[in-house]
Short mmCIF file of C-alpha atoms in Angstrom, two decimals:
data_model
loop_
_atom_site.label_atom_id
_atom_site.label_comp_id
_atom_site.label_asym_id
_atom_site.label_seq_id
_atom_site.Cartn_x
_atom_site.Cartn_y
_atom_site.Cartn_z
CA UNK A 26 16.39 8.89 -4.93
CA UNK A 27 16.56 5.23 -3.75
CA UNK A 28 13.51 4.25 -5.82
CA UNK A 29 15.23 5.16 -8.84
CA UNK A 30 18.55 3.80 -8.59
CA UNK A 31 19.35 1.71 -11.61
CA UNK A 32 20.39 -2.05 -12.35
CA UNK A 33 23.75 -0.71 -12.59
CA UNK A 34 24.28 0.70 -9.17
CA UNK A 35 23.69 -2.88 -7.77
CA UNK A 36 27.04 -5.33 -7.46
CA UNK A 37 24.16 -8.06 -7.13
CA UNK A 38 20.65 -8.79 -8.48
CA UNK A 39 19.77 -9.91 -5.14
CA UNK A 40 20.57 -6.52 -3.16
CA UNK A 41 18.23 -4.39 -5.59
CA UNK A 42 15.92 -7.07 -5.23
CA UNK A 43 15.65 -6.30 -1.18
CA UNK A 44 15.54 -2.57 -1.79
CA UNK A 45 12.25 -3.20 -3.99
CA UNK A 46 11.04 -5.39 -1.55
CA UNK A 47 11.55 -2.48 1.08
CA UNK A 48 9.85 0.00 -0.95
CA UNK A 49 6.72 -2.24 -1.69
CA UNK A 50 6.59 -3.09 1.85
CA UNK A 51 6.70 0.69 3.31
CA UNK A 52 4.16 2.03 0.69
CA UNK A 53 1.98 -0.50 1.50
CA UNK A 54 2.63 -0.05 5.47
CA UNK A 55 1.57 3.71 4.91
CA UNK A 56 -0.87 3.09 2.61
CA UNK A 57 -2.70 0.65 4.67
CA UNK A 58 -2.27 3.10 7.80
CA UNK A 59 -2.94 6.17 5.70
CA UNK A 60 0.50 7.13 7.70
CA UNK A 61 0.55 10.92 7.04
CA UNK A 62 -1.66 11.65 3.78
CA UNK A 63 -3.77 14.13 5.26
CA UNK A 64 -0.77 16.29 4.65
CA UNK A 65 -0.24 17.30 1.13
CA UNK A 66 3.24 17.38 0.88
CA UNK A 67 3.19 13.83 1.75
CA UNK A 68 0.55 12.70 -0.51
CA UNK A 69 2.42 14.30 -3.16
CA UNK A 70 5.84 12.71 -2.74
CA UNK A 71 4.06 9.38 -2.10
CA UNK A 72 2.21 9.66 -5.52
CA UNK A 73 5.91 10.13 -6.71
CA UNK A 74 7.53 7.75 -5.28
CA UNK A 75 4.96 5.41 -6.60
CA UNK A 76 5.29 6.24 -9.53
CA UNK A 77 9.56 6.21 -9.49
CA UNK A 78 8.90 2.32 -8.30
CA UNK A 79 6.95 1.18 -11.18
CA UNK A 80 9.00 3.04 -13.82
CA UNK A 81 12.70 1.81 -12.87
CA UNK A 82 11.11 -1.81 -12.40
CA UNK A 83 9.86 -4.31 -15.26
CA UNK A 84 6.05 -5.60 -14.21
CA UNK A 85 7.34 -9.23 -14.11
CA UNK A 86 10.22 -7.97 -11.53
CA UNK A 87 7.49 -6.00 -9.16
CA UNK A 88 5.51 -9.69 -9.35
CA UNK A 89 8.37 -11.53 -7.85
CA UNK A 90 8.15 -9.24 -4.81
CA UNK A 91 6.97 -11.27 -1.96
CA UNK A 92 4.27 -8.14 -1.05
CA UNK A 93 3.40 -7.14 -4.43
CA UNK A 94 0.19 -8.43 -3.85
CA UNK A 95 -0.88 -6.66 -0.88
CA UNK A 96 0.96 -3.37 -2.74
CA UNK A 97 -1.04 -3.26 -5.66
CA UNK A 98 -4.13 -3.60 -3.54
CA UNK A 99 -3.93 -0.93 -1.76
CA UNK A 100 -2.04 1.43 -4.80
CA UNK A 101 -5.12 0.49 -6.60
CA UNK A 102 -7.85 1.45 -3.62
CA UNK A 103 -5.67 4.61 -2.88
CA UNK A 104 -5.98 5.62 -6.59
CA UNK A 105 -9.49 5.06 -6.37
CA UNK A 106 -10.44 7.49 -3.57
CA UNK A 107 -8.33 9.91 -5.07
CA UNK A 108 -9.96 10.27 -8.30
CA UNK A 109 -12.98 10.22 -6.54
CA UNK A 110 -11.73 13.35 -4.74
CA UNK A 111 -10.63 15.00 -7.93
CA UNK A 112 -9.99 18.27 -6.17
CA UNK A 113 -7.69 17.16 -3.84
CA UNK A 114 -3.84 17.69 -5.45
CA UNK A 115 -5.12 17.14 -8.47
CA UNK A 116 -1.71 17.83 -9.82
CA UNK A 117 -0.45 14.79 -7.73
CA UNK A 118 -3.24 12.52 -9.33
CA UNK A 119 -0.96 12.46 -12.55
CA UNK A 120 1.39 10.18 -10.82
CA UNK A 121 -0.93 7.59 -9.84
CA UNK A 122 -2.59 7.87 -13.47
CA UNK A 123 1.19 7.28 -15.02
CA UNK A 124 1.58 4.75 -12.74
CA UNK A 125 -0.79 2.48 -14.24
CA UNK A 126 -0.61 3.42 -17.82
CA UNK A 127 2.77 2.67 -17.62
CA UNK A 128 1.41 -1.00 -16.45
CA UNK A 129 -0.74 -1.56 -20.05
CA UNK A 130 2.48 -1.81 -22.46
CA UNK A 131 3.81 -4.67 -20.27
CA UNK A 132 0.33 -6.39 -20.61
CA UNK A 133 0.69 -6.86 -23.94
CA UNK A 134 3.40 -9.12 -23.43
CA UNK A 135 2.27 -12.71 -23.13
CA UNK A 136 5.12 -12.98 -20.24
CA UNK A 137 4.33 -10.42 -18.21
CA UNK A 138 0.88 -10.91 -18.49
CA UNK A 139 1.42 -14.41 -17.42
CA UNK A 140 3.05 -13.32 -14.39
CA UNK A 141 0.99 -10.22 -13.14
CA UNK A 142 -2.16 -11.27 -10.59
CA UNK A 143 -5.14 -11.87 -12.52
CA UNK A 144 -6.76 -8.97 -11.27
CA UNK A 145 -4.40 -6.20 -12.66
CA UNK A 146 -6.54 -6.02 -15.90
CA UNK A 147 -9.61 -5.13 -13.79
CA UNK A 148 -7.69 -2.69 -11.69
CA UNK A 149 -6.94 -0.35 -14.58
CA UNK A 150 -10.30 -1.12 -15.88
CA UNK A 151 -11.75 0.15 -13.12
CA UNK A 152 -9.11 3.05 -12.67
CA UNK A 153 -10.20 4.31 -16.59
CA UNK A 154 -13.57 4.16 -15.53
CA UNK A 155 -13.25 6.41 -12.77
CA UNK A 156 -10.96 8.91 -14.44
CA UNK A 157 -13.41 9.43 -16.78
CA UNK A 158 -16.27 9.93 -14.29
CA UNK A 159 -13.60 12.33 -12.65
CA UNK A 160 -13.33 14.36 -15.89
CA UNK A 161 -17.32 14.57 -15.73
CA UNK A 162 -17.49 15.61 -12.17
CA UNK A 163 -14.66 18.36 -12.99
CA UNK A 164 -16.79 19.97 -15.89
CA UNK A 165 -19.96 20.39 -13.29
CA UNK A 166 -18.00 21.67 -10.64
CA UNK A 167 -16.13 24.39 -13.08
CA UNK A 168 -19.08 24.99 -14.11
CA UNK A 169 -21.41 25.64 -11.35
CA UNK A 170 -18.65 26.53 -8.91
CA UNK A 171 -16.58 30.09 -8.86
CA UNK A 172 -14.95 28.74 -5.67
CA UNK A 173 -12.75 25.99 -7.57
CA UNK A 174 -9.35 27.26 -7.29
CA UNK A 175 -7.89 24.84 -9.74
CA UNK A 176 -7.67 26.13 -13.47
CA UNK A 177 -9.74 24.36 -15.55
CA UNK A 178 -7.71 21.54 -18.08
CA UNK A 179 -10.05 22.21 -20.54
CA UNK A 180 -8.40 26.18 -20.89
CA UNK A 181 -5.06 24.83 -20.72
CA UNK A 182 -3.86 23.06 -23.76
CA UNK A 183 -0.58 21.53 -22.33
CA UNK A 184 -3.07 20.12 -19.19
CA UNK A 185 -5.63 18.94 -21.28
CA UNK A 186 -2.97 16.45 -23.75
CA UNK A 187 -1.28 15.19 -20.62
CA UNK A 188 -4.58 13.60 -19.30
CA UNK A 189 -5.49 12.60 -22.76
CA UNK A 190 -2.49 10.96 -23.37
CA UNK A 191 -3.07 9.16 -20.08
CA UNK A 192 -6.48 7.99 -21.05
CA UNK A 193 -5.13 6.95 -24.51
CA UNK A 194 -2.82 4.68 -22.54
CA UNK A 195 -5.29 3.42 -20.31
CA UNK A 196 -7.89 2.39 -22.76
CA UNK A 197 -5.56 -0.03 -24.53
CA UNK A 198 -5.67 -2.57 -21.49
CA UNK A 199 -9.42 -3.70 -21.97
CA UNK A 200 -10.79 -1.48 -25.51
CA UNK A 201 -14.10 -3.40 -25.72
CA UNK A 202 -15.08 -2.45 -22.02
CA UNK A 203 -13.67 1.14 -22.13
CA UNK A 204 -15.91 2.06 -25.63
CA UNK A 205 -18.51 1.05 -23.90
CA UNK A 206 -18.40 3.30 -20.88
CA UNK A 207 -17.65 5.98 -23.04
CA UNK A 208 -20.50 5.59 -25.30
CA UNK A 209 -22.52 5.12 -21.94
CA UNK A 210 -21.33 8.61 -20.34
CA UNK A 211 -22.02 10.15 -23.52
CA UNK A 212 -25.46 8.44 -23.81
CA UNK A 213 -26.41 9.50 -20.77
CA UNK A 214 -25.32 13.71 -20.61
CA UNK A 215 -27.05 13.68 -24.26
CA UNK A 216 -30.05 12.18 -22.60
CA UNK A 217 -29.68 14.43 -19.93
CA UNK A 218 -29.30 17.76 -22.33
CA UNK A 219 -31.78 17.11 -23.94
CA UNK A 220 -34.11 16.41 -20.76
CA UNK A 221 -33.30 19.85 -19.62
CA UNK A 222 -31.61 17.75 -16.39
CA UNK A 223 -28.08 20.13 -16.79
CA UNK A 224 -27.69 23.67 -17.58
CA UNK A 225 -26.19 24.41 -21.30
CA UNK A 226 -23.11 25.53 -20.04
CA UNK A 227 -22.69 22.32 -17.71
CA UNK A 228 -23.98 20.59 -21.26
CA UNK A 229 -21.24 21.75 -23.59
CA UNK A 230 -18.12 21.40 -20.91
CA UNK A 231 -19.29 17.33 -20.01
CA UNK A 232 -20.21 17.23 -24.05
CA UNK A 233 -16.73 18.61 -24.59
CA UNK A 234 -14.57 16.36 -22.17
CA UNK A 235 -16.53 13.17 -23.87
CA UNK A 236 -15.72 14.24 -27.61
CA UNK A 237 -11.87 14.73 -26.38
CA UNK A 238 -11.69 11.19 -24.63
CA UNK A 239 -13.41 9.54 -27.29
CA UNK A 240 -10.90 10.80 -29.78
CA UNK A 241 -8.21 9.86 -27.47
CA UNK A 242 -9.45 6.87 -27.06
CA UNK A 243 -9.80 6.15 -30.75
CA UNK A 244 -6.11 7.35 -31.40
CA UNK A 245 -4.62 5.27 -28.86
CA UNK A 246 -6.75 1.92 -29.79
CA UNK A 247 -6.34 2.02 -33.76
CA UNK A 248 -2.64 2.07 -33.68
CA UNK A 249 -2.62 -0.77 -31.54
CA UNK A 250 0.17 -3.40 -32.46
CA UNK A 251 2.39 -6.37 -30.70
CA UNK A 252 5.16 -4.50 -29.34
CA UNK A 253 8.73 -5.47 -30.59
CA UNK A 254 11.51 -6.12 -28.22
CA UNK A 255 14.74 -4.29 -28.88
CA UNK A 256 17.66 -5.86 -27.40
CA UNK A 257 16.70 -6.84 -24.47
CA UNK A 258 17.93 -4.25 -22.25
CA UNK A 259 15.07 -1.61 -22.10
CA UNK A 260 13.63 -1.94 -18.21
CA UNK A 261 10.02 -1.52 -19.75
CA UNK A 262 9.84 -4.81 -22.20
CA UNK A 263 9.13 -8.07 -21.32
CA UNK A 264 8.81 -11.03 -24.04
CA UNK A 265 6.09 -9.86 -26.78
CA UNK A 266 2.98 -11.72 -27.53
CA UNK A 267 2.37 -14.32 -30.63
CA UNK A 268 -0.99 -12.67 -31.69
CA UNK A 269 -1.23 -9.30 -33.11
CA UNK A 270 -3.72 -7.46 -30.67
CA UNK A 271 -6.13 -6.69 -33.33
CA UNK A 272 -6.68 -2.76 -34.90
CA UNK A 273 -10.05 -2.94 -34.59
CA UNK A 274 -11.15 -3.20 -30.76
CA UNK A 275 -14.24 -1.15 -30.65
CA UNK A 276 -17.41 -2.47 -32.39
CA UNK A 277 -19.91 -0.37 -34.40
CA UNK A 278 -20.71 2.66 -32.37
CA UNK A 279 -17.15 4.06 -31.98
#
């Protein structure tokens, strides 16, 4: 509840400063430690309070504090690990993935981006990347493995558009990068296929999770535009951007 207290509960600026500085500082303490995360009620409410942090704070005001650094580190190596263990709360993971969508907008501010450590960009580069490796690892083990007790987001329409969306909203930090490593996925499982390397029905699931992300992709990248402030009082929006990000990010094979 703390971590989503408003800018109105505060008499002063400086006291809801401290209490984000007290957050960063404790998720960063147990994320370090790995204080607890073995249990899954605890990795779950830590993926949501993660995620309650970033969305009642602008980018530039999680910058100012004095551990962001250090935070973002380790939010970015916990995120990590847990997409590479896909099966493990997956339903949790959706945090983390909002987490650092909700990052990208802020990016495309020239102020915020002037503010936020150089390597944020590469962080949620790196983060899209292994979602969608994720998404391929998912479709071979539902697939090949009866034992999976998870149901599969490719059956469940409602599933399937929330991690979509996410990707959509991912793939708008760095286009250019995030064609290409879809265009190399899907290079290599049609390569694959064709080599007789995967069975069909492994095949048309991977085939099937690349054709949905690439059309994500595509719808989240062509309506790309500078974002317009309004009013100043949304706790999202920075200052916007001079240049007009450009419709037009992926070249010639997307």
């Amino acid at each position: 509840l703390l971590s989503s207290l408003r800018r109105s509960f505060f008499h002063k600026e400086e006291d809801r400063a401290k209490l984000l500085s007290s957050l960063i500082m404790g998720c960063t303490q147990i994320l370090s430690n790995k204080v607890g995360l073995d249990d899954g009620s605890n990795y779950h409410e830590l993926c949501r309070l993660l995620g309650k942090i970033n969305t009642a704070h602008q980018l530039t005001e999680l910058c100012a504090a004095d551990a962001f650094q250090q935070w973002i580190d380790q939010v970015y190596q916990f995120t990590i690990e847990s997409l590479q263990s896909w099966q493990h709360m997956p339903n949790s993971k959706h945090y983390l993935l909002q987490f650092w969508s909700q990052m990208v907008n802020p990016l495309l501010f020239a102020n915020a981006k002037d503010k936020a450590p150089k390597a944020l960009e590469g962080y949620i580069q790196q983060i899209t990347c292994a979602y969608i490796q994720s998404r391929l690892l998912m479709a071979e083990a539902f697939s090949s493995d009866s034992s999976v007790l998870w149901e599969d987001p490719l059956t469940d329409e409602v599933m399937r558009s929330e991690q979509l969306e996410v990707l959509a909203s991912l793939g708008r930090c760095k286009p250019q990068e995030t064609a290409q490593v879809l265009m190399k996925f899907f290079e290599q499982v049609t390569t694959q296929g064709q080599a007789g390397q995967l069975s069909q029905v492994v095949f048309e699931k991977k085939v099937t999770w690349l054709v949905y992300m690439i059309a994500a992709f595509i719808a989240g990248t062509a309506n790309m535009k500078t974002p317009v402030a309004s009013g100043g009082n949304s706790d999202r929006i920075d200052q916007p951007a001079a240049p007009a990000v450009p419709p037009h990010v992926i070249t010639g094979e997307l």
